[in-house]
Every structure is written in C-alpha cells, then in structure tokens.
C-alpha cells in the first residue's frame, strides 16, 4: 500500500462506514469514492484498479484515501466492497477474492444489469461456506455521462439521481441492516434510493437505458457509413446531436451490458423493431393518420413525463405540489369574462368522438386534468387525437367496435365522471381493462355502476366496499335492460346508456329526478337515437355514431363561482359569456335568484343542441331560503359556493335531500362545514344537508381536502371576509378550472398562489 490521504476531523463524526473498498476506478467507481470522501460517509476509502495509472491518478486527485496494490489487499479490511468493474468482469474478479472478505462485510455493485451480477456472485462463491460469504446487496445508480475514467470522477454525480437496490429476498436481520446501510450510503451522496426485484430492474433498464443506447450507436454508425458522412455531420446540429449524445459512451461497457442483459433487451428490441417497421409502412403508404397517432401519443407522453412519473393525469397548467391559495379580504368583481369549457361535455365529446365513424372536431374543450385524463385514455386505446390546442381537438373516430386494448391500467386521475362512464363503455368491449384513479377517486363508490352493469351481463370486480380499481372482463355479452336508478345520478344513467350501445335489444333508465342530460343530447347529435319519455331515456344497442362538430360552451359549474362572487360583493357587475344553459344544469341560477340574486340572461342561442347565453350578475343583498329539493340535482356541483352565498345572506338557508354531496370529490357537506367553521361561520350539519345562518366571515386557514370546488368556493368567500384566508391543497383546481386563479385575479379577487 502507498500514500494515505488525511480526512478532516469535522467529517469524522458523520461516518457511517469505517472502510469502503472500490474495485474499479472508472467514472462511477471514482465518483462514488469521491462522493463518499467529500460527504464524510466513510472514514477510509481504498481503491483498486487493474490499470496502475488510473489508480495513481485517483490518489493524486483525492478520489481515494489509499490505493491498494492487489485485490486481496483492497478487500480484506473493508466493511463495504463496491464492485465497479464492467458487468462482464465481475465473476472473474470475485473468484479471485472469494475467500478474502472480512466477516460480515457487505458486497454491493454499480452495474447496469442485476441478473448477471447475482449469477456472477453465485458462481464465484459456490464453494465458499455461507458464514464466510459477504452479504450481497446489488445496486445500480442511474447516473453517468458519456465521459469515462477516474479523471472524470464527480462527487455530485449522484445528487438527485436514482439508485436502485435489488436486494435478494432474505429475512435475516443482518441482511436487513446491510440494506439500510447501503441505502444510507447512497442517500448521503445525494441519491434517491428505490428498491425493486432483480428481474424487474433488468426489464425496466432494457427499455429505458439499454435500448436508447443501442439506437444511438446504431444510428450514428449507419450515418457515418453513408457516402459522404462529413456532409451529414456538418449539418447535424440540434436533433442529431441531442439524440446521439450517448453514442460516445464506453463501447466495451455497453457491449458487455447487452450480452449480460440479453433476454430483456431482445424482448424490448423486438417490440421496437415491429413498431419501426409499422412506421416505415405508414410512410410508404402515405398514411398520415398512423404517423399522427404515433406522434401525438408520443408527444403527450413526453410532454407530461413528470406527471406520468408521479402517477398524475395530464396538464401543464398547475403542478401537483401543495398549491396554497392566499387571499386578502375584500376586493372587487367587475368586467367581462369567459370561463373554462364544460367538463361534462368535454368528457363526452372525446368519448363519443372516439366511437364515431369519421373525424370529430371540438372547440372550447376544457383543458383540465379530468377531461385530459379521458383524452389520454382513448389515446391509450388506439384513438388518434390531435390537440388540445387552445380548446381545439380533432378526434379520428374508430367506430363503436374499433377500440384496442390499452397497454396497462387506464389512470383517470380525480375524475369520477370518467371512471363511471368508462365502466359502461368498456363493459361491452372484447378486451379486459382496469380503471384506476388518485387518492380521492380511489375512495369513491363504484358499486352504483358495477351493480347495474352486472345485471346486463358484465363481469366487473371492484376493490373492497365497491371502490376502485375496477377490473372489467372483456368479451362478456351484454343484454339490454330497464334500470330504475335508485339515486339521481347522471353518471350512473350515462354509464348504463353507454353500455346499452353494446347490448342486445333496448336499454332504458328511469331517473328519480331530472339529472344532466348531455349523454342523451350528444348521442342524438352523433346521429344515435335516444328516446326520452318522461323520466325515462332509452336506446337500442348495435347502432353507429357519425362524427360531428362540437362547440363546448363555458361550464356553468365554473361560472357559478363568479355568479356568487358578484352577488355577494357590493358594487359588483360582471358578465360571463357563452355559458351552457342546459335546463338540467341551471339550478344555481334558480337558487341564487330565489335568494334575491340579480342575474340577467342575454344573447340566448342554441349551439350544437345545447342552449347557451351570456349572464350578467350585479351585487344584490341575499336572503336565506329553504332550497327546494327538486333543484338539488340541477345544482349538484354548485353547493360548495352556494354555501358561501348562504353565509353572506341574511337569515337561514336550509339544504335537505343532498346526501349525494357526501360522495363527491370529498364529503362536501362535512368539508364545507369544517372550512366554514375555520373562517368563523358556525353551521348545523344534517345527514342529507346543512343549515347555514348568515354571519360575518372571518379570516382563517381552510383545508380543501384536495377538492377543487371547495378550494374555489373559499377563494370567493374572501370577498366578504374581514381578514386573510389561506386555502391548502388546491392543486386539483386544475381538474376543472385550470385558469381559475388568473380569472379570479382579473375580476378583482385578491388571490395569489404560494
Ligand atoms: C357529472 C354528473 C354529476 C356531477 C359531476 C359530473 C356528469 O355527478 O357531480 O361533476 O358529467 O355526468 P352525479 O351524476 O353522480 O351526481
């Protein structure tokens, strides 16, 4: 052994390992050694490399404390031995030191393939008694660079990078402790540590790392072999340069990786080769629809990488961190605005457009997370959809029987509408599907749709208590039926009617009270006859839909926040343009007018079978009322903000017959009561409603429980508060009203986002 570097006393107290041996001082081994030293993770870092120059340089650069002259000398006193040699060399190296490990030492590695590391360990230690073997914790830092060698060692290489540990199943306490230690070792180097099985790791890495390297090497080689390659490289800025950066990675290491991970790389390479051949065919056939399909799906996936990784749906407007609304008390409500597109119609435009024959063009589409989740789900089922681009979407319908099995579970984010309508649509498909959602959606009742669908012949599994995920078996023949719906729910009605498209004979639904009828109207708009007689809607299965143009009006449920905002703010005058005025949705106008609200309706027209109008609202003192129960389904989404109107009214407002509010994105009766209490407004909660006495709203901190409409309702409450209001957990406002904060600020609400 040669020179020994000195560690500073200040690092001493932070050491979690005494001696680490790094075998192989390449970029990764060198960077780990340097990081362990600089972060004071190990007291002593010994390096070994079969290239004496690298070793010398490692010591000179302060990458290691000590250079070992032989493998045995490197490992015999080490508590942790890190194999950082090429994956193909591991077995040979380990065989030379299989009896040199200290008792209880840990052996880990940094290789890109885990299956072959485990095989190499098994072979190298085959003849060594158990008690003399090290504890093995395979590891793989997902970090690197096209540079190689110890001179490129970088102590920050692992900061914010993932390290995957693939512990081999064992119940021993020593193994468990060793795993914890290796985890902490990487975390102290700044890495984020994950665990997965060896096989899973090798499949995932084949797809995300090995295949891209193969393609980069291959593309550069192909082009470099072209007649005048200088010409190609001269003009190959931008795309070529970005795409092929990794082709200057270490060739020996990479050829090793492909041989070591042969099976997993071949699997994904074959899939890619098939898809590439299909693209070639599409170009040859001048088939722009296929090209567009691939490109739009890929663009959506790439643009929303972050969201996909966090298991979220698709929007770029807001993020998923704890968005907090901060509101100053008071403010104005003036001007002319148009609020976001109707959520119910946006969902249905994608669903019906996808099932139609021909190309459907949509305008005014809501680019909120809920409807974007529906859009992405249809892309996952093979539908080519262009956009959305400023509310414009173009859907290349595949016909009623043209959907393809999605590659995995369909993730529907926060959207109950998507999940319930999808259940009906998918019950009659030839393929199996699984529907999942976020934390809120995963708690919502799905038995209300599963039960009638099962009566029609569907095979559906839900999790306990009828909650998501929903697993729907394909190929189950459906038969039409009559369903007497126990609750007033447009989602349940729509689900059964959509299943009816695939059922033999007639399917009809009778509702206990009128609920929104967009499904019926829009099916008719797509040329699919739906008959309405009294409270019953019916259709016959086996028909087809014809593509159409759809103009989605502004969502009255989003307009509601501004209707109340203007109604409760002295001096307010606000016009909201092009609002959908479907008679099954206007409960909020009826209720506000009954409370004394001043709302004028103008410019009434009918667009695509839906009434639309401009609404002008002026301040007017409100009074408490008993809300008529027949208005409840017509204003089902507007109650959070109507409760704010009630708190600002003179006298008592009583709501009954509204138990459905308890199974929305949150229990909207309880969560509103808690929020109102937090801002000084006492209420009386009943099983199916609430009593609210008008009183002064104070300042306070409200928890929206991730419910978009609760968050927006309390933003409106600030207009009449006497101190600041803070609202937590507001990210989900992006599900229905992505530009709410901007519009609220524009009219004069004093809102900011923390
Ligand atoms: C919706 C129906 C309503 C509503 C939801 C959208 C729809 O739910 O709350 O926001 O688009 O069909 P229910 O029908 O379950 O009341």
JSON list of N, CA and C and ligand atoms in Angstrom, two decimals, residues 344 348 417 489-491 516 636-637 664, ligand 1:
[
{"chain": "A", "resi": 344, "resn": "UNK", "atom": "N", "xyz": [-68.43, 18.19, -18.26]},
{"chain": "A", "resi": 344, "resn": "UNK", "atom": "CA", "xyz": [-69.24, 17.02, -18.64]},
{"chain": "A", "resi": 344, "resn": "UNK", "atom": "C", "xyz": [-69.23, 16.84, -20.16]},
{"chain": "A", "resi": 348, "resn": "UNK", "atom": "N", "xyz": [-67.53, 13.85, -22.72]},
{"chain": "A", "resi": 348, "resn": "UNK", "atom": "CA", "xyz": [-68.38, 13.12, -23.66]},
{"chain": "A", "resi": 348, "resn": "UNK", "atom": "C", "xyz": [-67.97, 13.37, -25.11]},
{"chain": "A", "resi": 417, "resn": "UNK", "atom": "N", "xyz": [-66.51, 11.10, -13.13]},
{"chain": "A", "resi": 417, "resn": "UNK", "atom": "CA", "xyz": [-67.27, 11.01, -14.38]},
{"chain": "A", "resi": 417, "resn": "UNK", "atom": "C", "xyz": [-66.56, 10.07, -15.34]},
{"chain": "A", "resi": 489, "resn": "UNK", "atom": "N", "xyz": [-78.45, 10.35, -10.47]},
{"chain": "A", "resi": 489, "resn": "UNK", "atom": "CA", "xyz": [-77.05, 10.49, -10.90]},
{"chain": "A", "resi": 489, "resn": "UNK", "atom": "C", "xyz": [-76.93, 10.38, -12.41]},
{"chain": "A", "resi": 490, "resn": "UNK", "atom": "N", "xyz": [-76.44, 11.47, -13.02]},
{"chain": "A", "resi": 490, "resn": "UNK", "atom": "CA", "xyz": [-76.23, 11.47, -14.47]},
{"chain": "A", "resi": 490, "resn": "UNK", "atom": "C", "xyz": [-75.10, 10.53, -14.85]},
{"chain": "A", "resi": 491, "resn": "UNK", "atom": "N", "xyz": [-74.18, 10.34, -13.92]},
{"chain": "A", "resi": 491, "resn": "UNK", "atom": "CA", "xyz": [-73.06, 9.44, -14.23]},
{"chain": "A", "resi": 491, "resn": "UNK", "atom": "C", "xyz": [-73.54, 8.00, -14.34]},
{"chain": "A", "resi": 516, "resn": "UNK", "atom": "N", "xyz": [-78.47, 15.88, -15.34]},
{"chain": "A", "resi": 516, "resn": "UNK", "atom": "CA", "xyz": [-77.95, 16.44, -16.60]},
{"chain": "A", "resi": 516, "resn": "UNK", "atom": "C", "xyz": [-78.09, 15.41, -17.72]},
{"chain": "A", "resi": 636, "resn": "UNK", "atom": "N", "xyz": [-76.00, 20.22, -8.50]},
{"chain": "A", "resi": 636, "resn": "UNK", "atom": "CA", "xyz": [-75.28, 19.28, -7.62]},
{"chain": "A", "resi": 636, "resn": "UNK", "atom": "C", "xyz": [-73.82, 19.67, -7.39]},
{"chain": "A", "resi": 637, "resn": "UNK", "atom": "N", "xyz": [-73.17, 20.28, -8.38]},
{"chain": "A", "resi": 637, "resn": "UNK", "atom": "CA", "xyz": [-71.76, 20.63, -8.21]},
{"chain": "A", "resi": 637, "resn": "UNK", "atom": "C", "xyz": [-71.56, 22.04, -7.66]},
{"chain": "A", "resi": 664, "resn": "UNK", "atom": "N", "xyz": [-68.92, 13.05, -3.29]},
{"chain": "A", "resi": 664, "resn": "UNK", "atom": "CA", "xyz": [-68.24, 13.75, -4.39]},
{"chain": "A", "resi": 664, "resn": "UNK", "atom": "C", "xyz": [-66.72, 13.68, -4.17]},
{"chain": "B", "resi": 1, "resn": "LIG", "atom": "C1", "xyz": [-71.48, 14.59, -13.95]},
{"chain": "B", "resi": 1, "resn": "LIG", "atom": "C2", "xyz": [-72.51, 14.26, -13.13]},
{"chain": "B", "resi": 1, "resn": "LIG", "atom": "C3", "xyz": [-72.59, 14.65, -11.73]},
{"chain": "B", "resi": 1, "resn": "LIG", "atom": "C4", "xyz": [-71.58, 15.73, -11.37]},
{"chain": "B", "resi": 1, "resn": "LIG", "atom": "C5", "xyz": [-70.24, 15.50, -11.99]},
{"chain": "B", "resi": 1, "resn": "LIG", "atom": "C6", "xyz": [-70.35, 15.41, -13.50]},
{"chain": "B", "resi": 1, "resn": "LIG", "atom": "C7", "xyz": [-71.52, 14.13, -15.36]},
{"chain": "B", "resi": 1, "resn": "LIG", "atom": "O1", "xyz": [-72.36, 13.53, -10.91]},
{"chain": "B", "resi": 1, "resn": "LIG", "atom": "O2", "xyz": [-71.45, 15.83, -9.98]},
{"chain": "B", "resi": 1, "resn": "LIG", "atom": "O3", "xyz": [-69.36, 16.56, -11.68]},
{"chain": "B", "resi": 1, "resn": "LIG", "atom": "O4", "xyz": [-70.75, 14.65, -16.18]},
{"chain": "B", "resi": 1, "resn": "LIG", "atom": "O5", "xyz": [-72.31, 13.23, -15.66]},
{"chain": "B", "resi": 1, "resn": "LIG", "atom": "P1", "xyz": [-73.61, 12.59, -10.49]},
{"chain": "B", "resi": 1, "resn": "LIG", "atom": "O6", "xyz": [-74.33, 12.31, -11.72]},
{"chain": "B", "resi": 1, "resn": "LIG", "atom": "O7", "xyz": [-73.02, 11.33, -9.90]},
{"chain": "B", "resi": 1, "resn": "LIG", "atom": "O8", "xyz": [-74.37, 13.36, -9.50]}
]
